[in-house]
Each structure stands twice: as C-alpha cells, then as structure tokens.
Tab-separated table of C-alpha atoms and ligand atoms in Angstrom:
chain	number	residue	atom	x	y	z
J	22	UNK	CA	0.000	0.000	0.000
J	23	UNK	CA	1.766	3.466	-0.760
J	24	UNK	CA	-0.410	5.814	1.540
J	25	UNK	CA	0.799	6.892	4.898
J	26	UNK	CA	-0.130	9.603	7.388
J	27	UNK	CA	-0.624	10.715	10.776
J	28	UNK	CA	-3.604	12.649	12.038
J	29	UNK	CA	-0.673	14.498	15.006
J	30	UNK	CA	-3.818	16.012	17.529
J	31	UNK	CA	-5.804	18.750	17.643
J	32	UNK	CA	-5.724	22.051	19.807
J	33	UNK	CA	-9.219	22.489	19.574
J	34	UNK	CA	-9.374	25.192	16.462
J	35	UNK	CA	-7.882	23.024	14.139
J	36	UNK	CA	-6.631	19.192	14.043
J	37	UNK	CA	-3.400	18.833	11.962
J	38	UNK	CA	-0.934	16.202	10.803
J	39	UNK	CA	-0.037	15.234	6.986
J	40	UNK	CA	-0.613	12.702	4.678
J	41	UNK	CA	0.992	10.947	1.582
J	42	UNK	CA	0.938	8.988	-1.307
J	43	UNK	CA	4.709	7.342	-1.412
J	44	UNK	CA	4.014	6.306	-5.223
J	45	UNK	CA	3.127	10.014	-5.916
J	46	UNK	CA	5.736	11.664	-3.231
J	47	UNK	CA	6.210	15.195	-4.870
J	48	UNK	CA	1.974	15.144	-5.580
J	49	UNK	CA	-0.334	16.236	-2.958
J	50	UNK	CA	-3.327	14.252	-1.751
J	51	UNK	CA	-6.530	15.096	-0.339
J	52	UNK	CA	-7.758	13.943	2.653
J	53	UNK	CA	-11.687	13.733	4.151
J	54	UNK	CA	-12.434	14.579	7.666
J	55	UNK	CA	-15.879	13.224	9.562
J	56	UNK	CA	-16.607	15.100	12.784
J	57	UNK	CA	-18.558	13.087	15.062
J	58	UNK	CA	-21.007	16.405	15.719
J	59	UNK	CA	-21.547	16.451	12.140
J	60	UNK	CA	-19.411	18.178	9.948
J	61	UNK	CA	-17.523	16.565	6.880
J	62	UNK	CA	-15.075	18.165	4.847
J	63	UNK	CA	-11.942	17.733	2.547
J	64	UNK	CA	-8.687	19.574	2.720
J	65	UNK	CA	-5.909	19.235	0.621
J	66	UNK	CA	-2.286	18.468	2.189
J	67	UNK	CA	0.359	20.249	0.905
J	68	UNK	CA	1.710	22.366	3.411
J	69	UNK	CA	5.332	22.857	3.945
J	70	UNK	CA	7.144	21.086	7.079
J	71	UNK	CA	10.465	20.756	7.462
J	72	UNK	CA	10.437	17.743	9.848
J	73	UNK	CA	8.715	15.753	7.504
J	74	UNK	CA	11.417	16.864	4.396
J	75	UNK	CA	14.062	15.861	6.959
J	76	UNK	CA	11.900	12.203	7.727
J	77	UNK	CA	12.093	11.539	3.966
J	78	UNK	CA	8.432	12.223	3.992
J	79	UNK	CA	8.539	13.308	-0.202
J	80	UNK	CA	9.463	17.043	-0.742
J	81	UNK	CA	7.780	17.628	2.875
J	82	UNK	CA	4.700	20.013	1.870
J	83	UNK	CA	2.639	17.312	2.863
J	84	UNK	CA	1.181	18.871	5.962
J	85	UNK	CA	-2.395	19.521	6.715
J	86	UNK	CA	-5.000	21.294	9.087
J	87	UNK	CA	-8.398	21.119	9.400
J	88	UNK	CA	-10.401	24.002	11.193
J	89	UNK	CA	-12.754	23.239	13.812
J	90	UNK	CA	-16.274	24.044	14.758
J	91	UNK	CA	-17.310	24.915	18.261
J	92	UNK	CA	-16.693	21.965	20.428
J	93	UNK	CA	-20.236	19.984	20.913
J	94	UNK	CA	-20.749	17.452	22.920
J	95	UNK	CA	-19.212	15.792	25.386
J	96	UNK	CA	-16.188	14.171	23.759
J	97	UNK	CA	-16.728	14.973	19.920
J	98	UNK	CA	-13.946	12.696	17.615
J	99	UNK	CA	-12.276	13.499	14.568
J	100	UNK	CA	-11.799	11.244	11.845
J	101	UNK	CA	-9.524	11.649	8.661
J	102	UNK	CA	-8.810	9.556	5.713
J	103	UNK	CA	-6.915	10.132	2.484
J	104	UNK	CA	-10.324	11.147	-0.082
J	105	UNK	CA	-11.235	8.225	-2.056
J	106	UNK	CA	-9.382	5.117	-0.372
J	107	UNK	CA	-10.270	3.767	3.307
J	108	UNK	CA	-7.062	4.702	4.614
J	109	UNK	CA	-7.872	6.126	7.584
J	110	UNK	CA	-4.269	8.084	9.099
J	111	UNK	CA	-3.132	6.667	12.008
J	112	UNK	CA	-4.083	8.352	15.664
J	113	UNK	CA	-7.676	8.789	13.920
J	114	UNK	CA	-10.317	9.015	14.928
J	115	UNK	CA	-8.860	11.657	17.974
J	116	UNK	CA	-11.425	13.720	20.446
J	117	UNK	CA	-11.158	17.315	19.680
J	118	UNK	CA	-10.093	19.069	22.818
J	119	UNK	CA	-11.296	22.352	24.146
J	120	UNK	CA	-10.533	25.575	22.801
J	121	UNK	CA	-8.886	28.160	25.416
J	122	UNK	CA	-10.698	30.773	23.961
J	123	UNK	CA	-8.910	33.450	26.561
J	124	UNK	CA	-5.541	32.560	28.355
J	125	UNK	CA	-5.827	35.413	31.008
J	126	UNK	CA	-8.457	37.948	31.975
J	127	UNK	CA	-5.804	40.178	34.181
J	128	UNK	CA	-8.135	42.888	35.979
J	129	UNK	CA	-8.805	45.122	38.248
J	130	UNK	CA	-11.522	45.741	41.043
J	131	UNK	CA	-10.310	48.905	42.120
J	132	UNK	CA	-8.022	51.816	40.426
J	133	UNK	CA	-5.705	52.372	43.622
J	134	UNK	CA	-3.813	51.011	46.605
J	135	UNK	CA	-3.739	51.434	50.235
J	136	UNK	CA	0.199	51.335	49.785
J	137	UNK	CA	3.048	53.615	48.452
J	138	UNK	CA	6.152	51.075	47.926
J	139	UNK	CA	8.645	52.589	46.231
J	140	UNK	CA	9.317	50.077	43.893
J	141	UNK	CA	5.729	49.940	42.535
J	142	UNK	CA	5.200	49.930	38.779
J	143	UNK	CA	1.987	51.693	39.267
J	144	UNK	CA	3.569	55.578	39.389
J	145	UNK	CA	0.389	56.270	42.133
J	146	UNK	CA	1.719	59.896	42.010
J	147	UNK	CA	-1.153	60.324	38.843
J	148	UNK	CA	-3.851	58.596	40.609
J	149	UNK	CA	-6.380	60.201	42.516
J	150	UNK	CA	-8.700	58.871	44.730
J	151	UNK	CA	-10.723	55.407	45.268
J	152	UNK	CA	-12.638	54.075	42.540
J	153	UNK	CA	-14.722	50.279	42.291
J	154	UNK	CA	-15.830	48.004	40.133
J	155	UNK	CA	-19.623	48.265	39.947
J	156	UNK	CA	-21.329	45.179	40.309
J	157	UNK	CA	-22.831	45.722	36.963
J	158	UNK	CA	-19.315	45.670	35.388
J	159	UNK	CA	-18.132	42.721	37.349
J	160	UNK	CA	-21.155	40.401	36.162
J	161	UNK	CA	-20.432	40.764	32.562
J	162	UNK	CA	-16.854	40.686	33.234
J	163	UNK	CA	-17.566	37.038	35.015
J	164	UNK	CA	-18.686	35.939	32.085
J	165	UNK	CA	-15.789	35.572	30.878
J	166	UNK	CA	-14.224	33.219	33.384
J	167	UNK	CA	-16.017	29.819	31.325
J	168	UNK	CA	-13.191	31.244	28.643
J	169	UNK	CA	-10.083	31.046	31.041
J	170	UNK	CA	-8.196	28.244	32.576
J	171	UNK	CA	-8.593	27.864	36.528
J	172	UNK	CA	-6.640	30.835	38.377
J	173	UNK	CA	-6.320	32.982	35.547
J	174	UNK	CA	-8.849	35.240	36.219
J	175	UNK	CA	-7.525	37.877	38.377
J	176	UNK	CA	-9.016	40.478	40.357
J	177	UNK	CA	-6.019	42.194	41.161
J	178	UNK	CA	-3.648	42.847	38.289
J	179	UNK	CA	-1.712	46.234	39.294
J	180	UNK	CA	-3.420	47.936	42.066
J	181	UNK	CA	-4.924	46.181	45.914
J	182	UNK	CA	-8.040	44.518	45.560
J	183	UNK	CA	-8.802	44.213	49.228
J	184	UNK	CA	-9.769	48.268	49.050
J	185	UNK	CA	-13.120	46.812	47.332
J	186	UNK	CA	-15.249	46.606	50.392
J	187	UNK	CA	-17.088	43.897	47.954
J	188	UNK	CA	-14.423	41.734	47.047
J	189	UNK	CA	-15.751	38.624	49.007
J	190	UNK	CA	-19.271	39.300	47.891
J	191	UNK	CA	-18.020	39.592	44.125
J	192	UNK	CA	-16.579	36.038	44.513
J	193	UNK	CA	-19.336	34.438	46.264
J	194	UNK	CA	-21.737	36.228	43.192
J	195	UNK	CA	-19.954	33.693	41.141
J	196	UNK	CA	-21.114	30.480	40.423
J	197	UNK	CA	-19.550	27.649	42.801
J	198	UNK	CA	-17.804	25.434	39.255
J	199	UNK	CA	-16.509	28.849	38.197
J	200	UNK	CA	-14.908	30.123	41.056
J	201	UNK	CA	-11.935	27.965	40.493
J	202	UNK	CA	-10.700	30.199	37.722
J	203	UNK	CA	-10.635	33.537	40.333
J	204	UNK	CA	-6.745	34.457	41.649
J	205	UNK	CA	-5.833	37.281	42.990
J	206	UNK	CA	-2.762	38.956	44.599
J	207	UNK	CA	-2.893	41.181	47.848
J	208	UNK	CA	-0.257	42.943	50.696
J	209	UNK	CA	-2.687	41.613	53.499
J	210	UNK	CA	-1.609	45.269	54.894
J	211	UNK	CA	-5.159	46.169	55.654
J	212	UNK	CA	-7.388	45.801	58.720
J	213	UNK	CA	-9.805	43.650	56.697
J	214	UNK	CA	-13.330	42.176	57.981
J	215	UNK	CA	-12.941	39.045	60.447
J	216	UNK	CA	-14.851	37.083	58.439
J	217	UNK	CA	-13.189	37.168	55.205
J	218	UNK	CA	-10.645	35.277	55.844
J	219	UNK	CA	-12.576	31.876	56.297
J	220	UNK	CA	-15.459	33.081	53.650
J	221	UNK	CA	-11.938	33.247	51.261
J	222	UNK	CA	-10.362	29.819	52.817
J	223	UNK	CA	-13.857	28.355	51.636
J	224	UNK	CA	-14.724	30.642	48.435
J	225	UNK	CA	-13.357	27.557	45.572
J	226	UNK	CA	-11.506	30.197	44.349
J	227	UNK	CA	-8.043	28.650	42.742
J	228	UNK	CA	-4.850	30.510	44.317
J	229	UNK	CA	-4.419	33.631	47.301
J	230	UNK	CA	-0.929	35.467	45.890
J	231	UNK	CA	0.390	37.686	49.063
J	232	UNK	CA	3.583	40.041	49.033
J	233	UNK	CA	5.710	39.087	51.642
J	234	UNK	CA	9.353	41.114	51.321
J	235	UNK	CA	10.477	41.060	54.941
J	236	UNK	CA	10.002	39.590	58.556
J	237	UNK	CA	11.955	42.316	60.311
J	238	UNK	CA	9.124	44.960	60.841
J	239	UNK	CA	11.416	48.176	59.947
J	240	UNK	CA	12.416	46.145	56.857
J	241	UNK	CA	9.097	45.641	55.849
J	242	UNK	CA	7.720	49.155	56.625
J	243	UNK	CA	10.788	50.571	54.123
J	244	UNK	CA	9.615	48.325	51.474
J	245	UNK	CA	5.760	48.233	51.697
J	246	UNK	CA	5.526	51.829	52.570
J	247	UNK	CA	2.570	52.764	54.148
J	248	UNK	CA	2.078	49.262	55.827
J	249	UNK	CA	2.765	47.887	59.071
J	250	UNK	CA	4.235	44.616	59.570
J	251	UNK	CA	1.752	43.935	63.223
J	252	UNK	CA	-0.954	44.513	61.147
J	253	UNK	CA	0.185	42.306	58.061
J	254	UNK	CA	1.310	39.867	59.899
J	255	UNK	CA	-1.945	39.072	61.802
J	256	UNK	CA	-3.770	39.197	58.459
J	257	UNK	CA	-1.739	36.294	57.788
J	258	UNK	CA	-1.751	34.337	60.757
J	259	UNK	CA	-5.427	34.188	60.127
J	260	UNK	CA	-6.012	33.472	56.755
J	261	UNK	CA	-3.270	30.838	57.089
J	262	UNK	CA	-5.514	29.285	60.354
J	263	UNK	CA	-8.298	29.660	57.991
J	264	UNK	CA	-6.682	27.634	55.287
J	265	UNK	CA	-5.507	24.993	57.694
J	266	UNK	CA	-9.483	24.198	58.674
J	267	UNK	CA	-10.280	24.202	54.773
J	268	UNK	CA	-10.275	21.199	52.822
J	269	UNK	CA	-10.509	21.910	49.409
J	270	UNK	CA	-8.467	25.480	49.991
J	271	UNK	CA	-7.213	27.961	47.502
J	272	UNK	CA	-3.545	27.571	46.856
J	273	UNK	CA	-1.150	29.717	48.562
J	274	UNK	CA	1.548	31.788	47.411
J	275	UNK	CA	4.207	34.542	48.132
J	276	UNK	CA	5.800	36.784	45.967
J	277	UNK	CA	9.126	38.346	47.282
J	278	UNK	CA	10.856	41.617	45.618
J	279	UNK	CA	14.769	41.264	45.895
J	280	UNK	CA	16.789	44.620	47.282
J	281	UNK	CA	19.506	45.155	48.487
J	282	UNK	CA	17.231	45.441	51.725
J	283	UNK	CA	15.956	41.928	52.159
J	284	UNK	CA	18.154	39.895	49.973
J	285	UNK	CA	20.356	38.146	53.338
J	286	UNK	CA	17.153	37.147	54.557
J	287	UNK	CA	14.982	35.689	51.395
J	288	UNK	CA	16.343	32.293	52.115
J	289	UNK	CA	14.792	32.254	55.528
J	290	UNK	CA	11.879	33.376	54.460
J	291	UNK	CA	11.047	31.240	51.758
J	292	UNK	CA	11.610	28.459	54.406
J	293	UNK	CA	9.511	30.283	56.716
J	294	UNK	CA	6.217	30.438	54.219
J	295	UNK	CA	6.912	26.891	53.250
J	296	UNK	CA	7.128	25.126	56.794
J	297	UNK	CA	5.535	27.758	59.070
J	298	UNK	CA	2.508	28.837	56.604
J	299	UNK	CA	2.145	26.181	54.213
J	300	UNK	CA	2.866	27.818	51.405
J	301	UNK	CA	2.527	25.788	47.785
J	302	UNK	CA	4.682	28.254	45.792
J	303	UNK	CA	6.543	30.979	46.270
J	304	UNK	CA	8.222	33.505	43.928
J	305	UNK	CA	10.953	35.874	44.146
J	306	UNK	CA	11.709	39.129	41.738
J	307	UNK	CA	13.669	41.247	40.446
J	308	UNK	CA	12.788	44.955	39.910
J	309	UNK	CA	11.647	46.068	36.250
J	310	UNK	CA	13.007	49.371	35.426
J	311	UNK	CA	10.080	52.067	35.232
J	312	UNK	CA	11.606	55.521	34.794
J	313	UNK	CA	9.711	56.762	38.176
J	314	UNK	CA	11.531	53.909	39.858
J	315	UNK	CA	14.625	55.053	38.453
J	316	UNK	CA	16.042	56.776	41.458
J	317	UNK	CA	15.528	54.373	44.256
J	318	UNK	CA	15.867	51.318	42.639
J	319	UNK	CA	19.693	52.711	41.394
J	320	UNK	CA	19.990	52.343	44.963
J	321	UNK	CA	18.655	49.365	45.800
J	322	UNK	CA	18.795	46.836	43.346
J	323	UNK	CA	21.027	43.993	43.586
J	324	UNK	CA	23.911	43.569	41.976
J	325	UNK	CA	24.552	41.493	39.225
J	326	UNK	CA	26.957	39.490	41.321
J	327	UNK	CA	24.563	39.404	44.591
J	328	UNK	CA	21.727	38.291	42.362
J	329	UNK	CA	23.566	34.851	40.923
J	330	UNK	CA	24.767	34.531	44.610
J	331	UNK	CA	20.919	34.522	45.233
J	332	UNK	CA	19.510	32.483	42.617
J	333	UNK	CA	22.379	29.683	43.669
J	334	UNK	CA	21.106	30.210	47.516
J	335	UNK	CA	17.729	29.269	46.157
J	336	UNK	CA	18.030	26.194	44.141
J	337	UNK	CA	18.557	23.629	47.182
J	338	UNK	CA	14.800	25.207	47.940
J	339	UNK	CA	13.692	23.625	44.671
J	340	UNK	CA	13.263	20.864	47.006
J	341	UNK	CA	11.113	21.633	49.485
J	342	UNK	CA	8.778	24.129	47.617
J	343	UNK	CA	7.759	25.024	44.514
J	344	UNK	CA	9.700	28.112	43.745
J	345	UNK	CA	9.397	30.479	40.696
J	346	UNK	CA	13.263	33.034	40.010
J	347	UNK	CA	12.188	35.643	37.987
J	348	UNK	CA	15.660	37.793	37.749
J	349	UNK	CA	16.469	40.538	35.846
J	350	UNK	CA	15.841	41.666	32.443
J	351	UNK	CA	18.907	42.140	30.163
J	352	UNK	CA	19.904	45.921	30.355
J	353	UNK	CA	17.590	46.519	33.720
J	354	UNK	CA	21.146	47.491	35.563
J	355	UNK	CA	22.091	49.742	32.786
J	356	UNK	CA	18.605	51.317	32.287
J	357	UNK	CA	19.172	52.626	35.985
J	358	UNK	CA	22.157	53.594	35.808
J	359	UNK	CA	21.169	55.882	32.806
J	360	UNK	CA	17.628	56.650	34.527
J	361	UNK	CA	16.528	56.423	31.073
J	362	UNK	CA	12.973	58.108	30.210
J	363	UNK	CA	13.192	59.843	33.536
J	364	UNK	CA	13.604	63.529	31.716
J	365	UNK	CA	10.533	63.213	29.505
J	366	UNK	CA	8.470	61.153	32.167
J	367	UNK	CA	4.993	62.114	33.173
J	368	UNK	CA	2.718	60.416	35.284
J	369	UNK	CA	-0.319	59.075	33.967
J	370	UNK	CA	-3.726	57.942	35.814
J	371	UNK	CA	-4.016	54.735	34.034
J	372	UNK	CA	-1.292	51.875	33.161
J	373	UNK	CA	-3.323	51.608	29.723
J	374	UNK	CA	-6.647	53.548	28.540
J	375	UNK	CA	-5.103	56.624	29.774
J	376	UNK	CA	-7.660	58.864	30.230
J	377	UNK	CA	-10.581	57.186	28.434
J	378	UNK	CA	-13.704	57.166	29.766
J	379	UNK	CA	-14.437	53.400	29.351
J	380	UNK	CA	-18.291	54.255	28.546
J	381	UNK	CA	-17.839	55.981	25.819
J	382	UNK	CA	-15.523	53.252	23.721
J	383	UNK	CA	-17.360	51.769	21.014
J	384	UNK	CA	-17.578	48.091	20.596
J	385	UNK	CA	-15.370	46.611	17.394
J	386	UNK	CA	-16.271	44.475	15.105
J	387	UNK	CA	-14.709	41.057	15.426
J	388	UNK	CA	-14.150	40.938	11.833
J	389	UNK	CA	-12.845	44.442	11.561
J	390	UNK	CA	-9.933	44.303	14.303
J	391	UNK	CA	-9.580	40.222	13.731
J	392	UNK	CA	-6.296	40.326	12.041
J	393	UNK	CA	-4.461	42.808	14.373
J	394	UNK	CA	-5.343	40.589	17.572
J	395	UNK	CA	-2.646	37.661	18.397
J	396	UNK	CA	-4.325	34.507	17.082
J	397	UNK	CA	-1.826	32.399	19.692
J	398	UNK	CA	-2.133	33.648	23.819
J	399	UNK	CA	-5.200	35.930	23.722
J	400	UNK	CA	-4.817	38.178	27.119
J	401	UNK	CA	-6.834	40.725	28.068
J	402	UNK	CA	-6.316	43.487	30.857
J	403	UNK	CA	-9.556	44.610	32.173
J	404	UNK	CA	-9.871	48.256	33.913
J	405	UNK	CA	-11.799	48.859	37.521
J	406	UNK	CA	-14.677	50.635	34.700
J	407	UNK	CA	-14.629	47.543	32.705
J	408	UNK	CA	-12.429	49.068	29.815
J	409	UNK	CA	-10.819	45.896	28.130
J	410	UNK	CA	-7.605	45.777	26.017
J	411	UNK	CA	-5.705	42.749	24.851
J	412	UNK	CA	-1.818	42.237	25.448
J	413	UNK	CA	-0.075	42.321	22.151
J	414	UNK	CA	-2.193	45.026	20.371
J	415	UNK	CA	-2.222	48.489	20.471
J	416	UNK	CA	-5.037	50.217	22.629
J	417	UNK	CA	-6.131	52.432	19.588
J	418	UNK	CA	-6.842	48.864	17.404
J	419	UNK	CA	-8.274	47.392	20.094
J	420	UNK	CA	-10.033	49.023	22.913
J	421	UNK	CA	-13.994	47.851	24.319
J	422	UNK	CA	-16.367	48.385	27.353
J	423	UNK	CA	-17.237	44.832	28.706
J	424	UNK	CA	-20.344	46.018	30.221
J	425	UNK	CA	-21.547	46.798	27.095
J	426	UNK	CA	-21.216	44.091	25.684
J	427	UNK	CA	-24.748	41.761	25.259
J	428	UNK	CA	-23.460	38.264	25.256
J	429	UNK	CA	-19.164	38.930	26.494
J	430	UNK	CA	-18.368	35.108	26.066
J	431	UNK	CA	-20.187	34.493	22.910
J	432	UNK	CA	-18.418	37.897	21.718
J	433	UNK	CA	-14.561	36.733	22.654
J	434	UNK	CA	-15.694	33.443	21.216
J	435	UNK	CA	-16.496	34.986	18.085
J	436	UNK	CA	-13.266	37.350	18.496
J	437	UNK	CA	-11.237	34.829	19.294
J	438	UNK	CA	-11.951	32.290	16.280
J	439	UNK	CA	-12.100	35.536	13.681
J	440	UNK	CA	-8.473	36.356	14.672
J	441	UNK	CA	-7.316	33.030	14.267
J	442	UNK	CA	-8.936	32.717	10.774
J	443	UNK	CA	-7.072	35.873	9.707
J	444	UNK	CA	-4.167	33.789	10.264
J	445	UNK	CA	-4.892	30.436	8.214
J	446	UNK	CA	-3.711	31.231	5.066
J	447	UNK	CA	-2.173	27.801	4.512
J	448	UNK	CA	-5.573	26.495	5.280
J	449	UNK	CA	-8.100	25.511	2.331
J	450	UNK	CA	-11.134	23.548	3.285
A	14	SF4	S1	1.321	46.787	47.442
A	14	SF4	FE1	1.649	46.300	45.301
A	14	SF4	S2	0.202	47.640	44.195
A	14	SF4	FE2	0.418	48.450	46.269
A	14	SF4	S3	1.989	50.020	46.108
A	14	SF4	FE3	2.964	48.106	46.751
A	14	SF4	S4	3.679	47.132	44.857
A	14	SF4	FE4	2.165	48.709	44.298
C-alpha cells in the first residue's frame, strides 16, 4: 500500500498532521475529515514542514489542518482519511479538545492602593482617589471566566483589591464550578473584615498570591511603605488558620521583591512560608526598570553578582517548595544607571486607557480588528470601569467596554476564532 499519514492532535481550532501517497511523493493528496457532531469536509495536504522533508516524507509540503467548529458534545472525535481510499491516518479518529478561547483575563476591582512602595510599577503619584468596580461591570466581566483556565482570572492585576469593600461578595456572586478560575494577589496590609478570611479559605476560588518582602518589621515598613508589619502579619496568621481548617483550599503563594534590603534574609523566608505557613509556591523578583523607579531602585537593586549569589542560595529550595526566580531583564542594571525616560516622564492615571472614559468606547467588530489581535495567547487586561484591552495590540486597534457588551463570552468566542482565521492562510477547506 503506498499511503501513509498521521492525524498528530488537535488544539481544539484546528486538528493537523499530513498525509501521503509514497508512489506520488512530490503530488499532494486530499484527505476527508468526519466530525462526530456532524461536519464533513476535505482539505488538501500540501503544506510545507520541514520535519517531515528531513523524515524523507517526499518534498515535505505534505502537511495539513483542518479548522474546527465549536466543540459539541461531550467528547466529539475526529476522523480523517486520504479522499477516495479507506485509509484512515493513524491516531484517527482523535477527540477534539477544548478551545482556550482566553488565556488570562488580568483585571482590576479597584483603580488604587492602600500602599506607596517605592518600587511599585503603578507611578500612584497620577492617581487620585478610590474608585470600584460596579457590580454591573463585574457580572459581565464574570462571564468571561467559562473562557479562562482555573486561576487565571484575576481580580487584582496592578493595584490592591482588598480596598473593594465587595471583594468577598463579588466572589461568592460567582457560580460555585466557576470560582476555580478567580486568583488574585494582595499585601494583606489592611485591617480587613474578620470574616473574610474563612469566607476566602472556603470561596473555591483557585490561588491567594500575598507580598511578603520582609520579617523584620522596619524592613518591611521601608519596602511596603505605608504598611505595618503587626498589622500584616496578623492578616496572615489568620487566613493561614483559615486555610488549615479548609479542605478543598485555595492555593497559597508569596511573591518576594529582591533589594539590596531583604536579599540576606529571602532564604529564611522562603523556608519560613513553606514550613511555618504552608505555602505551595513561592516567587521571588527582580525589579523592572520604570523611569519613576529610576532613582531608588539605582539604589537598591542587587547587583549582578549578589543576584547569581541569590539564585544559587535558592536552588537547594527547589526541594522543598515550589519556587518560581524571575531575575532581571537584560539591560535593567544599565537602564538605571542611565535613569533612562526619567527627563521626559509624566505620570499618567491609568497603566493603559489613559484617560478614556471606558463608557464611551465603542464596541469593534470582530471581523474588523480580527487580524491585528494575536491569534496564539489571547490576554486581556480589564480596567476597575470595565475598559478591556488585549496584550499584544495596540489600545487604539483594540479598545472595548465589557459592560456593554450583550453576550461577552459568545463575543470573545467569536473574536477569538475571527483572529485566528485571519491567520490560516495555509488552510483551504
Ligand atoms: S502593594 Fe503592590 S500595588 Fe500596592 S503600592 Fe505596593 S507594589 Fe504597588
């Protein structure tokens, strides 16, 4: 028999793999694909791949992918076979998987933070005053989370979530199998309600991210200015007691900013979160150079020397926790050495939007912005007013107001599956 092929898998927008016939090796063939929900089609498979040239597979453009309805049902198959014979490839038939329509919804509940530290990349020197999420804008915005993987929908992207006197009630608002997808990141530096802690411990929501630079209380006031280290510190004695008595408990993890402050103690700490608070994960970072940072972190970043002596420190911890090193861009030292951007920097009152008033953006067409939108890791940022732009695209391409949106799912859904058709040329069904 001189057909071969492989059906490799599917992603969930399109199935690939490639087929042959070895008595025809420089002609394409067709091949026919039955969908269990339905669908039939026939694409031809003569795309290019250089693993298959190097395999001896004829001149390699031999490649194929077949784009994918909506997932229906509850484990839909895919079968190919080269058009006209009963080869069927082998790994066919395959169950299409699910689409992950949005990889991160990375928002905001409020537009501020109790805290100054000095090291923030939120310039709060533009910012003025408190402003929440209304509960109108938060309900569309959950609908969403059915897009996004478990923990990647955040409530607190750049500013302190806790200053939403509604953050607990926001979460509980959510349905019980979607809560799994909330995360969200807090200083604990705020007297917060006695019964949040357990209502979070018990909330389903995936994975608590606290800041947690320093256990010497001067230390910790320096860095996370405007906090005290009595009052963080019996926010999280308690949530930790309240995560002990929790079964099925949202994950726990601490993020740690390297200086030249803290960095003889990270060690200890680390070991500290792990064994003492049952921590899953912790992280530890470098600074990102932001011209407003410019002139303290020239003082207080590490070294490039003191930060490999770190990161070697930390890799025995590999064993007892699971530990994240983030270190520093290439060219962070030199861009604060040169304080670069610092003469022509101005503070602004929003990280993106600017000034917008998120009511007044008009919704785009999916069609119309489809091929300027990443058709790989779809991220959005969402604002405190519900003002949505996606990572990877500029704000003036791309720019919408979830709460007025009618259906948001069935919109990124449509979004999402426009922008990856822009980018299919090779694809002829
Ligand atoms: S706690 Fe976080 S958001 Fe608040 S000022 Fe400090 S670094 Fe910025």
């Amino acid at each position: 028999m001189s057909f071969d092929g492989v059906l490799d898998g599917n992603d969930g927008w399109r199935a690939y793999g490639w087929a042959i016939d070895r008595s025809r090796p420089n002609e394409p063939v067709e091949v026919e694909y039955t969908l269990s929900s339905g669908g039939t089609g026939t694409v031809v498979a003569d795309v290019f791949r250089a693993d298959l040239k190097q395999a001896g597979i004829g001149d390699g453009q031999h490649a194929f992918a077949i784009p994918l309805p909506m997932r229906a049902g509850d484990a839909p198959q895919i079968a190919v076979r080269i058009k006209g014979t009963s080869f069927e490839l082998r790994g066919s038939p395959t169950v299409q998987k699910h689409r992950e329509v949005l990889a991160l919804v990375a928002g905001d509940i409020v537009n501020n933070c109790n805290l100054r530290c000095p090291f923030c990349v939120v310039d709060y020197a533009g910012i003025r005053g408190l402003k929440l999420m209304t509960e109108e804008t938060f309900r569309k915005a959950a609908e969403l989370m059915p897009l996004v993987p478990p923990g990647q929908f955040w409530l607190s992207c750049l500013h302190e979530p806790t200053m939403h006197p509604r953050l607990v009630d926001f979460i509980e608002s959510v349905p019980l199998e979607l809560r799994n997808r909330i995360s969200f990141t807090s200083n604990l530096s705020r007297r917060l309600p006695e019964d949040w802690f357990g209502r979070l411990a018990r909330s389903g929501i995936h994975s608590l991210r606290v800041s947690f630079d320093s256990r010497q209380p001067e230390v910790f006031g320096a860095l996370r200015a405007g906090a005290r280290y009595e009052v963080f510190k019996q926010n999280v004695e308690r949530l930790v007691a309240a995560l002990r008595g929790t079964p099925e408990r949202p994950r726990l993890h601490f993020i740690t900013m390297a200086f030249q402050d803290n960095v003889g103690e990270i060690v200890d700490l680390i070991r500290y979160c792990r064994h003492e608070l049952g921590a899953d994960s912790h992280e530890v970072r470098f600074l990102y150079y932001m011209p407003h940072l410019a002139q303290w972190g020239k003082e207080h970043i590490l070294t490039i020397e003191q930060w490999d002596q770190l990161e070697a420190a930390l890799q025995p911890l590999k064993a007892e926790t699971a530990l994240q090193i983030a270190g520093p861009v290439p060219g962070t030292r030199e861009q604060f050495e040169e304080q670069k951007g610092l003469a022509e920097y101005v503070a602004r009152e929003n990280a993106f939007g600017w000034g917008d008033d998120a009511r007044q953006t008009p919704v785009p067409v999916p069609e119309n912005v489809a091929n300027r939108l990443p058709d790989d890791t779809f991220q959005l940022r969402l604002r405190w007013d519900g003002l949505v732009v996606a990572e990877g695209c500029p704000e003036h391409e791309f720019r919408l107001n979830v709460a007025q949106l009618a259906r948001p799912a069935e919109y990124f859904e449509t979004l999402r599956l426009a922008a990856w058709q822009a980018r299919q040329p090779a694809v002829r069904a």
